[in-house]
Structures are given as C-alpha cells and as structure tokens.
C-alpha cells in the first residue's frame, strides 16, 4: 500500500481482511490474522502510520476512514475469538454429555443387622426407665455362669443349659471355663462391683451345645436385666416388664406371669404377652393359645444376694432374661432363627 491510501484501497483491505477472518477457524489462525492486519507491522497499522506524510485535510478524511476500518476489524476479531471459545465449550459439553432424564444409579447403603437393631431397641426401652447398659465376657467361668447363680456342680439344674466347655483343665482336674450359656453371670459381676441401687441391662452373645432347628441356635443373643435396691417388689418387676412389652409390641399389649423355675430367682416367673397377631383368639404365632412367652424373670434369690455380699434382709431385686432373636422373630414374623446367621442379603435387606 502506498503512503496515500485511497478509499478504494481501504475498502479492499477491509474486504480481504474480513474474508480471511472468515476462514480462520482456530485461535492460532485468528492470532495470525490479527498480527497480519492489526499487529505492529500489520497492513492496517502501516496505513495508519503512512497518514503522517499527508497534507492536513487529506490526512483527516483518510485517517477517519482508516479508523473506521480499524474499528470494524477489531469488532470482528472479538466476535471471531468469542465464536472459537463457544465452539470449544460446546465440544466439551458434547463430550461429557449427560442425560438428566435417565433414572439415578442405585447406591447400595449398609445398615445394621436386624439382631443389632433389636438389641438397641430393647436396651433403649430399658434405658428410658433408668437402666444402664453394661457388657461382659463371652468366655466365662463356671463360677459366674453357674455356681454364684445358685447352680452347684453336679446339680440337676445344670441340665437346663447344655454347655460348651472350654478345653482347659485346672489343678483339680475340672474344666472351669465355658462359653456363657446366658447373660446371667453379669448379674453377679455387676453386684460384686457395685453397691445398690443397681439397675442394669446386659446385651450379649450366648452359646449352647444344641442341635439347630427353626427355633434353636447354638449361638444367639440375650438381654439380661437386674434391679436391686431397698424395697423392690414383684410389682416393680411386673410394672417394668409390662412397660417394656408395651414399648416393643404396642401400647395395647397385655401381659401374663406364670410360675417358672430358675435357681437364681425366687419366686421365678415366665412372662407372656397376648398374641399381637390374633389379639388372643388363637393362631399360628401363639400356637392357638392366645399367649406368647417372651422372657424368664423373678425376684433375685437371697442366696445370690448373700453370695455377692449384699444384705438380703435389707435389699431385694428382680432379674429377667430374654432371647433377642426370639423377640425379633415375634415382632417381625420371622419363622426361622437360623436366618439371623445365614448372611443372606435377601433376608438382611428387609430390615
Ligand atoms: N438366664 C435365664 C435363661 O437363660 C433367663 C433368666 C434370667 C431367668 C434372669 C430369670 C432371671 O434361661
């Protein structure tokens, strides 16, 4: 271009610039174009520089025209850059495209085992009545599991618990250790370590040397309960267990106590609730009787109290013990206790 640009020269420059810009598809191409036209040695820049050698009035018209061209080119440049940027965003969006109308993917969520849930529910019921939750060892001494509970060696009452003995023989040739057959040894351990008032519940695993069937497992959970203080009566026991039954099985429950025998309580009782399925009319669950036995209980035997050093003329108390799986089976209509130990997700996922 000469140092004296005519309006036609400028028009041609603008036209070719815009044509070239149209072809520039990448940001690199656009940058090259910018350098070629608007850069320090670019074609339009040269024109603008050449204006200084013109006569003043020529300079004014040519300068104004050149500046208009410059404004057009700059505006188109910005537009072209924006287009490339949008194109890039669109490509990214296209690549990571998600269909928001698809159903969500299921995330498997863990949960507590039904036995654990039941243990917690039972303990919560008693905690609401002021009972503390304590735990004890599963490998236990004969001393706590039997002897201190008024079940001497060779006494026929031991037949109530088929025992898994630990294969360890002491100096007397006896096997003093076992897998606890019930949570009752914790009655003794608790009283040995505390003065009345005592109010505890003891959840835990128990073991028995038993063939399994729909209602028997060789391992299972129990929750034990113990309350000892001055002036505790059988009526306190009934009231406490009644409230428990209502909390777990519904507020309209009725309870029934009948005489039963356990060496560590006197008198001993078995508690039943009215069948919540048939409301007492008689069905499968209650085996036609209208009643469902749910736990053993009784007033703590004075022999047991004296054994731990409590004055049985001053203190009385009650104790109870229940099978956790049995409570869950009744509550949820489960017909086989072995399901609790089957690790079958089809069962577990229902809770
Ligand atoms: N330990 C008894 C059992 O396992 C249940 C029980 C506990 C009974 C406390 C009375 C008092 O059969």
GROMACS .gro file of C-alpha atoms in nm, residues 17 20-21 24 26-45 70 73-74 76-78 80-81:
model
   32
   17UNK     CA    1  -0.932  -0.894   0.589
   20UNK     CA    2  -0.956  -1.413   0.564
   21UNK     CA    3  -1.100  -1.387   0.911
   24UNK     CA    4  -0.973  -1.857   1.045
   26UNK     CA    5  -0.874  -2.181   1.527
   27UNK     CA    6  -0.745  -1.936   1.783
   28UNK     CA    7  -0.398  -1.976   1.626
   29UNK     CA    8  -0.532  -1.877   1.283
   30UNK     CA    9  -0.713  -1.582   1.437
   31UNK     CA   10  -0.395  -1.470   1.610
   32UNK     CA   11  -0.204  -1.491   1.282
   33UNK     CA   12  -0.471  -1.279   1.119
   34UNK     CA   13  -0.454  -1.024   1.398
   35UNK     CA   14  -0.077  -0.994   1.355
   36UNK     CA   15  -0.116  -0.964   0.976
   37UNK     CA   16  -0.365  -0.676   0.993
   38UNK     CA   17  -0.360  -0.515   1.333
   39UNK     CA   18  -0.012  -0.610   1.459
   40UNK     CA   19   0.271  -0.358   1.484
   41UNK     CA   20   0.376  -0.438   1.126
   42UNK     CA   21   0.025  -0.527   1.015
   43UNK     CA   22  -0.126  -0.392   0.699
   44UNK     CA   23  -0.371  -0.153   0.859
   45UNK     CA   24  -0.112  -0.032   1.105
   70UNK     CA   25  -0.979  -0.044   1.227
   73UNK     CA   26  -1.169  -0.524   1.214
   74UNK     CA   27  -1.134  -0.509   1.592
   76UNK     CA   28  -1.495  -0.872   1.407
   77UNK     CA   29  -1.182  -1.001   1.575
   78UNK     CA   30  -1.356  -1.002   1.913
   80UNK     CA   31  -1.430  -1.444   1.596
   81UNK     CA   32  -1.250  -1.508   1.925
   0.00000   0.00000   0.00000
